[in-house]
Amino acid sequence: MKIVNYLTIMLLATFLWSCNGDEVKRLKEENSRLYKEIEDRDNIVNDMFKSFNDIEQNLAEIRAKEMIIKRESSVEISDDNSDVRDRISEEIQMINGLIEKNKTTIKRLQEQMKTSNIKISELEKTIDKLTKKIEEKDVEIETLKLQLEEMNIKVDELNINIEELTADVAQKTETIQEQTEKMNQAFYVFGSRSELLEKEIITRQGGVIGIGKYSKVSRNITADYFTQIDVRKTTEISLMCKQAKLLSSHPDNTWEFVESKNTVEKIVIKDYEKFWSLTKYLVIEIK
C-alpha cells in the first residue's frame, strides 16, 4: 500500500513539473515576441521623427532663399544686371527642389503611418504643426509670386501651382484625419469561455489529459464579433460578472478591474496609449 501511495505522489509531482515547464516556455516566447514588437515600433517612430526634422530643415532653407530673392528683387532688374535675374531664377529652382523633396518625404510618412498602426499623441501634434506650416508657406509663396509679377519676372519659373498646393494641403489634412481616427481605433469583446471558443476568438492550449490547459487569443482573429471604439473616448467597459480574466496582451499598471460586492463591474483603462500599444484587440473571459 505504501508503495502504491509513493508511486502516486511521484506521478503527480512529475505531472505538475511538466505543466509548469510548459507555462514557463510559453511565457518566455510571449516575452520575446513583445520585446520584438516594441523594438520594431521604436525604430519606426525614430525614423518618422528624423523625417520630421528633415522637413523642418528644408522649410528653414526655403525661408532663407525667400529672403535672398526679396533682397535681390529690391535691385532694379535690367539687361545690364542680368546676373541678378539669374541668381533669382537659381534660388527659385532650389526652392522648387526643396518643396518637391518635402512632398516626397510627407508621402512616405503617410505610407508608414498607414502600415504601422502606431498611436502617439506627440506624433499627431507634429503632423498638425507641419500641416499649418505648409498652409503658411502657401500664403508666403503667393505673396512672393505677386511681387515678382510686379517686377516682370517670369513667374512660370516657380513651377508652383497655388491651387494644386491648396488641394494637396486639403487632401493631406483629410488623410491625416482619417489616419488619426484609424490609429485611435480599437476593438473589444468579452464572453464566457464557451462563447469565445465557439466564435474562434480563443483557443485552449497546453495541459495533459485535459488538466492544466489555458486560454489563448487566436492568432487570426477578425473584428466580426468585436465592438469598435475610439481609444481616446472609451476608457471604461462595463462587464457586470462574477469573475473576469484578461486574455489579450496589455502592459501592467495600465488597467484594472473594478469590483463591488463579489461582482466585477467594469474594466478601467488608466493609460490608453500604453494599454493599446501591443494590440488593438481586447479579449476578456468572464463567468
mmCIF file of C-alpha atoms in Angstrom:
data_model
loop_
_atom_site.group_PDB
_atom_site.id
_atom_site.type_symbol
_atom_site.label_atom_id
_atom_site.label_comp_id
_atom_site.label_asym_id
_atom_site.label_seq_id
_atom_site.Cartn_x
_atom_site.Cartn_y
_atom_site.Cartn_z
ATOM 1 C CA MET A 1 0.000 0.000 0.000
ATOM 2 C CA LYS A 2 2.835 2.406 0.856
ATOM 3 C CA ILE A 3 4.496 1.629 -2.463
ATOM 4 C CA VAL A 4 1.286 2.499 -4.343
ATOM 5 C CA ASN A 5 0.978 5.799 -2.456
ATOM 6 C CA TYR A 6 4.595 6.598 -3.162
ATOM 7 C CA LEU A 7 4.190 5.935 -6.901
ATOM 8 C CA THR A 8 1.042 8.084 -6.971
ATOM 9 C CA ILE A 9 2.872 11.008 -5.358
ATOM 10 C CA MET A 10 5.803 10.671 -7.769
ATOM 11 C CA LEU A 11 3.493 10.633 -10.828
ATOM 12 C CA LEU A 12 1.602 13.688 -9.570
ATOM 13 C CA ALA A 13 4.834 15.614 -8.955
ATOM 14 C CA THR A 14 6.107 14.729 -12.442
ATOM 15 C CA PHE A 15 2.809 15.890 -13.966
ATOM 16 C CA LEU A 16 2.875 19.224 -12.119
ATOM 17 C CA TRP A 17 6.506 19.813 -13.092
ATOM 18 C CA SER A 18 5.637 19.181 -16.758
ATOM 19 C CA CYS A 19 2.721 21.654 -16.668
ATOM 20 C CA ASN A 20 4.876 24.346 -15.037
ATOM 21 C CA GLY A 21 7.580 23.808 -17.644
ATOM 22 C CA ASP A 22 5.121 24.352 -20.480
ATOM 23 C CA GLU A 23 3.848 27.553 -18.883
ATOM 24 C CA VAL A 24 7.390 28.929 -18.390
ATOM 25 C CA LYS A 25 8.231 28.162 -22.008
ATOM 26 C CA ARG A 26 5.063 29.912 -23.198
ATOM 27 C CA LEU A 27 5.782 32.988 -21.088
ATOM 28 C CA LYS A 28 9.356 33.208 -22.416
ATOM 29 C CA GLU A 29 8.139 33.018 -26.017
ATOM 30 C CA GLU A 30 5.466 35.649 -25.334
ATOM 31 C CA ASN A 31 8.056 37.923 -23.676
ATOM 32 C CA SER A 32 10.422 37.648 -26.661
ATOM 33 C CA ARG A 33 7.607 38.470 -29.076
ATOM 34 C CA LEU A 34 6.577 41.559 -27.094
ATOM 35 C CA TYR A 35 10.167 42.848 -26.949
ATOM 36 C CA LYS A 36 10.437 42.401 -30.746
ATOM 37 C CA GLU A 37 7.178 44.343 -31.317
ATOM 38 C CA ILE A 38 8.347 47.199 -29.073
ATOM 39 C CA GLU A 39 11.748 47.345 -30.809
ATOM 40 C CA ASP A 40 10.119 47.470 -34.274
ATOM 41 C CA ARG A 41 7.733 50.188 -33.130
ATOM 42 C CA ASP A 42 10.587 52.298 -31.703
ATOM 43 C CA ASN A 43 12.536 52.022 -34.972
ATOM 44 C CA ILE A 44 9.528 53.258 -36.978
ATOM 45 C CA VAL A 45 8.917 56.173 -34.610
ATOM 46 C CA ASN A 46 12.591 57.206 -34.661
ATOM 47 C CA ASP A 47 12.573 57.171 -38.464
ATOM 48 C CA MET A 48 9.411 59.305 -38.516
ATOM 49 C CA PHE A 49 10.896 61.956 -36.240
ATOM 50 C CA LYS A 50 14.105 62.021 -38.313
ATOM 51 C CA SER A 51 11.949 62.737 -41.369
ATOM 52 C CA PHE A 52 10.134 65.482 -39.466
ATOM 53 C CA ASN A 53 13.492 67.098 -38.672
ATOM 54 C CA ASP A 54 14.486 66.905 -42.360
ATOM 55 C CA ILE A 55 11.254 68.669 -43.359
ATOM 56 C CA GLU A 56 11.840 71.396 -40.757
ATOM 57 C CA GLN A 57 15.382 71.908 -42.053
ATOM 58 C CA ASN A 58 14.116 72.178 -45.646
ATOM 59 C CA LEU A 59 11.498 74.730 -44.583
ATOM 60 C CA ALA A 60 14.260 76.775 -42.932
ATOM 61 C CA GLU A 61 16.280 76.667 -46.171
ATOM 62 C CA ILE A 62 13.214 77.792 -48.134
ATOM 63 C CA ARG A 63 12.772 80.746 -45.778
ATOM 64 C CA ALA A 64 16.429 81.703 -46.215
ATOM 65 C CA LYS A 65 16.175 81.534 -50.007
ATOM 66 C CA GLU A 66 12.991 83.609 -49.947
ATOM 67 C CA MET A 67 14.942 86.299 -48.099
ATOM 68 C CA ILE A 68 17.642 86.166 -50.791
ATOM 69 C CA ILE A 69 15.014 86.547 -53.528
ATOM 70 C CA LYS A 70 13.442 89.505 -51.731
ATOM 71 C CA ARG A 71 16.830 91.155 -51.277
ATOM 72 C CA GLU A 72 17.833 90.605 -54.900
ATOM 73 C CA SER A 73 14.398 91.750 -56.076
ATOM 74 C CA SER A 74 14.953 95.115 -54.423
ATOM 75 C CA VAL A 75 17.546 95.794 -57.130
ATOM 76 C CA GLU A 76 16.127 97.139 -60.370
ATOM 77 C CA ILE A 77 16.417 94.379 -62.923
ATOM 78 C CA SER A 78 17.554 95.331 -66.435
ATOM 79 C CA ASP A 79 19.608 93.936 -69.275
ATOM 80 C CA ASP A 80 22.721 95.427 -67.658
ATOM 81 C CA ASN A 81 22.388 93.372 -64.468
ATOM 82 C CA SER A 82 21.053 90.095 -65.830
ATOM 83 C CA ASP A 83 23.188 88.271 -63.243
ATOM 84 C CA VAL A 84 20.643 89.365 -60.617
ATOM 85 C CA ARG A 85 17.868 87.813 -62.678
ATOM 86 C CA ASP A 86 19.912 84.611 -62.982
ATOM 87 C CA ARG A 87 20.520 84.434 -59.234
ATOM 88 C CA ILE A 88 16.786 84.852 -58.551
ATOM 89 C CA SER A 89 15.967 82.113 -61.069
ATOM 90 C CA GLU A 90 18.546 79.834 -59.439
ATOM 91 C CA GLU A 91 17.081 80.391 -55.962
ATOM 92 C CA ILE A 92 13.587 79.729 -57.325
ATOM 93 C CA GLN A 93 14.729 76.406 -58.787
ATOM 94 C CA MET A 94 16.288 75.437 -55.450
ATOM 95 C CA ILE A 95 13.021 76.260 -53.659
ATOM 96 C CA ASN A 96 11.204 74.016 -56.141
ATOM 97 C CA GLY A 97 13.604 71.179 -55.352
ATOM 98 C CA LEU A 98 13.152 71.562 -51.591
ATOM 99 C CA ILE A 99 9.359 71.678 -51.914
ATOM 100 C CA GLU A 100 9.333 68.507 -54.023
ATOM 101 C CA LYS A 101 11.637 66.810 -51.506
ATOM 102 C CA ASN A 102 9.268 67.717 -48.653
ATOM 103 C CA LYS A 103 6.264 66.406 -50.596
ATOM 104 C CA THR A 104 8.075 63.103 -51.203
ATOM 105 C CA THR A 105 9.027 62.808 -47.520
ATOM 106 C CA ILE A 106 5.469 63.561 -46.342
ATOM 107 C CA LYS A 107 4.077 60.970 -48.757
ATOM 108 C CA ARG A 108 6.490 58.355 -47.377
ATOM 109 C CA LEU A 109 5.498 59.243 -43.799
ATOM 110 C CA GLN A 110 1.839 58.831 -44.678
ATOM 111 C CA GLU A 111 2.539 55.356 -46.084
ATOM 112 C CA GLN A 112 4.417 54.461 -42.887
ATOM 113 C CA MET A 113 1.501 55.601 -40.741
ATOM 114 C CA LYS A 114 -0.932 53.505 -42.779
ATOM 115 C CA THR A 115 1.018 50.306 -42.138
ATOM 116 C CA SER A 116 2.378 50.850 -38.600
ATOM 117 C CA ASN A 117 -0.833 51.415 -36.527
ATOM 118 C CA ILE A 118 1.173 53.457 -34.049
ATOM 119 C CA LYS A 119 -0.630 55.859 -31.718
ATOM 120 C CA ILE A 120 1.475 58.623 -30.161
ATOM 121 C CA SER A 121 -0.040 61.972 -29.225
ATOM 122 C CA GLU A 122 3.213 63.895 -29.867
ATOM 123 C CA LEU A 123 3.313 62.424 -33.371
ATOM 124 C CA GLU A 124 -0.158 63.791 -34.095
ATOM 125 C CA LYS A 125 0.852 67.224 -32.766
ATOM 126 C CA THR A 126 3.904 67.272 -35.030
ATOM 127 C CA ILE A 127 1.790 66.368 -38.068
ATOM 128 C CA ASP A 128 -0.662 69.163 -37.251
ATOM 129 C CA LYS A 129 2.247 71.587 -36.838
ATOM 130 C CA LEU A 130 3.732 70.667 -40.221
ATOM 131 C CA THR A 131 0.321 70.968 -41.899
ATOM 132 C CA LYS A 132 -0.061 74.518 -40.555
ATOM 133 C CA LYS A 133 3.431 75.407 -41.749
ATOM 134 C CA ILE A 134 2.582 74.152 -45.238
ATOM 135 C CA GLU A 135 -0.525 76.354 -45.266
ATOM 136 C CA GLU A 136 1.515 79.368 -44.106
ATOM 137 C CA LYS A 137 4.128 78.662 -46.770
ATOM 138 C CA ASP A 138 1.400 78.699 -49.439
ATOM 139 C CA VAL A 139 0.457 82.234 -48.406
ATOM 140 C CA GLU A 140 4.096 83.355 -48.445
ATOM 141 C CA ILE A 141 4.674 81.880 -51.891
ATOM 142 C CA GLU A 142 1.545 83.590 -53.222
ATOM 143 C CA THR A 143 2.791 86.936 -51.872
ATOM 144 C CA LEU A 144 6.217 86.395 -53.419
ATOM 145 C CA LYS A 145 4.582 85.467 -56.712
ATOM 146 C CA LEU A 146 2.652 88.755 -56.793
ATOM 147 C CA GLN A 147 5.800 90.733 -56.003
ATOM 148 C CA LEU A 148 7.726 89.058 -58.808
ATOM 149 C CA GLU A 149 4.874 89.626 -61.251
ATOM 150 C CA GLU A 150 5.034 93.343 -60.493
ATOM 151 C CA MET A 151 8.721 93.314 -61.435
ATOM 152 C CA ASN A 152 8.010 91.464 -64.696
ATOM 153 C CA ILE A 153 9.984 88.400 -63.622
ATOM 154 C CA LYS A 154 8.903 85.235 -65.370
ATOM 155 C CA VAL A 155 6.753 83.685 -62.670
ATOM 156 C CA ASP A 156 6.331 80.433 -64.579
ATOM 157 C CA GLU A 157 9.853 79.506 -63.448
ATOM 158 C CA LEU A 158 8.454 78.992 -59.957
ATOM 159 C CA ASN A 159 6.687 75.903 -61.251
ATOM 160 C CA ILE A 160 4.341 76.219 -58.292
ATOM 161 C CA ASN A 161 0.629 75.925 -58.801
ATOM 162 C CA ILE A 162 -1.043 77.508 -55.786
ATOM 163 C CA GLU A 163 -4.318 75.735 -56.495
ATOM 164 C CA GLU A 164 -2.506 72.407 -56.650
ATOM 165 C CA LEU A 165 -0.735 73.111 -53.358
ATOM 166 C CA THR A 166 -4.029 74.116 -51.738
ATOM 167 C CA ALA A 167 -5.597 70.876 -52.948
ATOM 168 C CA ASP A 168 -2.572 68.972 -51.648
ATOM 169 C CA VAL A 169 -2.952 70.562 -48.213
ATOM 170 C CA ALA A 170 -6.679 69.765 -48.147
ATOM 171 C CA GLN A 171 -6.007 66.180 -49.188
ATOM 172 C CA LYS A 172 -3.215 65.792 -46.636
ATOM 173 C CA THR A 173 -5.443 67.233 -43.914
ATOM 174 C CA GLU A 174 -8.209 64.781 -44.787
ATOM 175 C CA THR A 175 -5.748 61.890 -44.954
ATOM 176 C CA ILE A 176 -4.244 62.834 -41.586
ATOM 177 C CA GLN A 177 -7.709 62.975 -40.019
ATOM 178 C CA GLU A 178 -8.593 59.554 -41.438
ATOM 179 C CA GLN A 179 -5.289 58.077 -40.280
ATOM 180 C CA THR A 180 -5.684 59.648 -36.832
ATOM 181 C CA GLU A 181 -9.114 58.053 -36.482
ATOM 182 C CA LYS A 182 -7.738 54.721 -37.668
ATOM 183 C CA MET A 183 -4.776 54.895 -35.271
ATOM 184 C CA ASN A 184 -7.196 55.534 -32.405
ATOM 185 C CA GLN A 185 -9.440 52.654 -33.449
ATOM 186 C CA ALA A 186 -9.582 49.530 -31.275
ATOM 187 C CA PHE A 187 -11.885 46.569 -30.644
ATOM 188 C CA TYR A 188 -13.067 44.672 -27.572
ATOM 189 C CA VAL A 189 -15.071 41.553 -26.799
ATOM 190 C CA PHE A 190 -15.963 39.700 -23.624
ATOM 191 C CA GLY A 191 -17.862 36.492 -23.041
ATOM 192 C CA SER A 192 -17.798 33.073 -21.441
ATOM 193 C CA ARG A 193 -15.109 30.586 -22.393
ATOM 194 C CA SER A 194 -17.558 28.549 -24.472
ATOM 195 C CA GLU A 195 -18.751 31.655 -26.341
ATOM 196 C CA LEU A 196 -15.221 32.794 -27.145
ATOM 197 C CA LEU A 197 -14.245 29.279 -28.264
ATOM 198 C CA GLU A 198 -17.338 28.958 -30.433
ATOM 199 C CA LYS A 199 -16.530 32.223 -32.235
ATOM 200 C CA GLU A 200 -12.861 31.107 -32.580
ATOM 201 C CA ILE A 201 -11.656 34.172 -30.701
ATOM 202 C CA ILE A 202 -9.623 31.995 -28.304
ATOM 203 C CA THR A 203 -8.113 28.512 -28.286
ATOM 204 C CA ARG A 204 -7.249 26.116 -25.473
ATOM 205 C CA GLN A 205 -3.621 25.003 -25.281
ATOM 206 C CA GLY A 206 -1.222 23.069 -23.090
ATOM 207 C CA GLY A 207 -2.112 20.639 -20.324
ATOM 208 C CA VAL A 208 -2.201 16.855 -20.095
ATOM 209 C CA ILE A 209 -5.383 14.729 -20.341
ATOM 210 C CA GLY A 210 -7.485 17.860 -20.058
ATOM 211 C CA ILE A 211 -5.735 19.229 -16.951
ATOM 212 C CA GLY A 212 -3.643 22.410 -16.930
ATOM 213 C CA LYS A 213 -4.951 23.879 -20.179
ATOM 214 C CA TYR A 214 -5.024 27.639 -20.583
ATOM 215 C CA SER A 215 -6.918 30.034 -22.869
ATOM 216 C CA LYS A 216 -5.032 31.987 -25.522
ATOM 217 C CA VAL A 217 -6.203 34.593 -28.043
ATOM 218 C CA SER A 218 -6.316 33.146 -31.577
ATOM 219 C CA ARG A 219 -3.672 34.391 -33.986
ATOM 220 C CA ASN A 220 -6.026 35.111 -36.889
ATOM 221 C CA ILE A 221 -8.920 36.874 -35.186
ATOM 222 C CA THR A 222 -11.176 39.263 -37.100
ATOM 223 C CA ALA A 223 -13.311 42.151 -35.883
ATOM 224 C CA ASP A 224 -16.585 40.380 -36.737
ATOM 225 C CA TYR A 225 -17.645 39.755 -33.128
ATOM 226 C CA PHE A 226 -15.866 42.748 -31.596
ATOM 227 C CA THR A 227 -17.179 46.182 -30.648
ATOM 228 C CA GLN A 228 -15.272 49.061 -32.252
ATOM 229 C CA ILE A 229 -14.244 52.020 -30.064
ATOM 230 C CA ASP A 230 -12.185 55.214 -30.111
ATOM 231 C CA VAL A 231 -9.460 54.642 -27.512
ATOM 232 C CA ARG A 232 -9.377 58.353 -26.628
ATOM 233 C CA LYS A 233 -13.054 58.343 -25.678
ATOM 234 C CA THR A 234 -13.617 54.838 -24.250
ATOM 235 C CA THR A 235 -11.624 54.259 -21.059
ATOM 236 C CA GLU A 236 -14.183 52.103 -19.213
ATOM 237 C CA ILE A 237 -16.055 48.980 -20.321
ATOM 238 C CA SER A 238 -18.922 47.575 -18.251
ATOM 239 C CA LEU A 239 -18.706 43.817 -17.502
ATOM 240 C CA MET A 240 -21.072 43.042 -14.571
ATOM 241 C CA CYS A 241 -19.930 39.458 -13.979
ATOM 242 C CA LYS A 242 -18.725 37.294 -11.098
ATOM 243 C CA GLN A 243 -15.213 36.722 -12.451
ATOM 244 C CA ALA A 244 -13.151 38.245 -15.260
ATOM 245 C CA LYS A 245 -9.802 37.344 -16.803
ATOM 246 C CA LEU A 246 -7.830 39.449 -19.279
ATOM 247 C CA LEU A 247 -6.592 37.204 -22.117
ATOM 248 C CA SER A 248 -5.104 39.721 -24.577
ATOM 249 C CA SER A 249 -1.654 41.279 -24.077
ATOM 250 C CA HIS A 250 -1.605 44.677 -22.341
ATOM 251 C CA PRO A 251 1.115 46.253 -20.142
ATOM 252 C CA ASP A 252 0.705 46.002 -16.368
ATOM 253 C CA ASN A 253 -0.399 49.076 -14.399
ATOM 254 C CA THR A 254 -2.355 50.420 -17.394
ATOM 255 C CA TRP A 255 -5.683 48.863 -16.423
ATOM 256 C CA GLU A 256 -7.678 47.434 -13.509
ATOM 257 C CA PHE A 257 -10.895 45.551 -12.775
ATOM 258 C CA VAL A 258 -13.316 47.438 -10.520
ATOM 259 C CA GLU A 259 -15.163 45.094 -8.149
ATOM 260 C CA SER A 260 -18.058 45.594 -5.744
ATOM 261 C CA LYS A 261 -19.964 43.025 -3.668
ATOM 262 C CA ASN A 262 -18.494 39.959 -5.398
ATOM 263 C CA THR A 263 -19.179 41.481 -8.815
ATOM 264 C CA VAL A 264 -16.665 42.654 -11.396
ATOM 265 C CA GLU A 265 -18.398 45.821 -12.528
ATOM 266 C CA LYS A 266 -16.029 47.044 -15.233
ATOM 267 C CA ILE A 267 -12.511 47.319 -16.576
ATOM 268 C CA VAL A 268 -10.879 50.751 -16.321
ATOM 269 C CA ILE A 269 -8.103 51.730 -18.742
ATOM 270 C CA LYS A 270 -5.773 54.058 -16.835
ATOM 271 C CA ASP A 271 -3.283 54.816 -19.620
ATOM 272 C CA TYR A 272 -4.897 54.235 -23.011
ATOM 273 C CA GLU A 273 -1.770 54.919 -25.088
ATOM 274 C CA LYS A 274 0.304 52.270 -23.309
ATOM 275 C CA PHE A 275 -2.675 49.922 -22.853
ATOM 276 C CA TRP A 276 -3.269 49.659 -26.620
ATOM 277 C CA SER A 277 0.428 49.776 -27.589
ATOM 278 C CA LEU A 278 0.796 45.991 -28.022
ATOM 279 C CA THR A 279 -2.551 45.038 -29.577
ATOM 280 C CA LYS A 280 -5.723 46.731 -30.783
ATOM 281 C CA TYR A 281 -7.893 43.782 -29.705
ATOM 282 C CA LEU A 282 -9.104 43.433 -26.099
ATOM 283 C CA VAL A 283 -10.375 39.969 -25.097
ATOM 284 C CA ILE A 284 -11.870 39.248 -21.645
ATOM 285 C CA GLU A 285 -13.143 35.865 -20.433
ATOM 286 C CA ILE A 286 -15.976 36.168 -17.899
ATOM 287 C CA LYS A 287 -18.018 33.892 -15.662
#
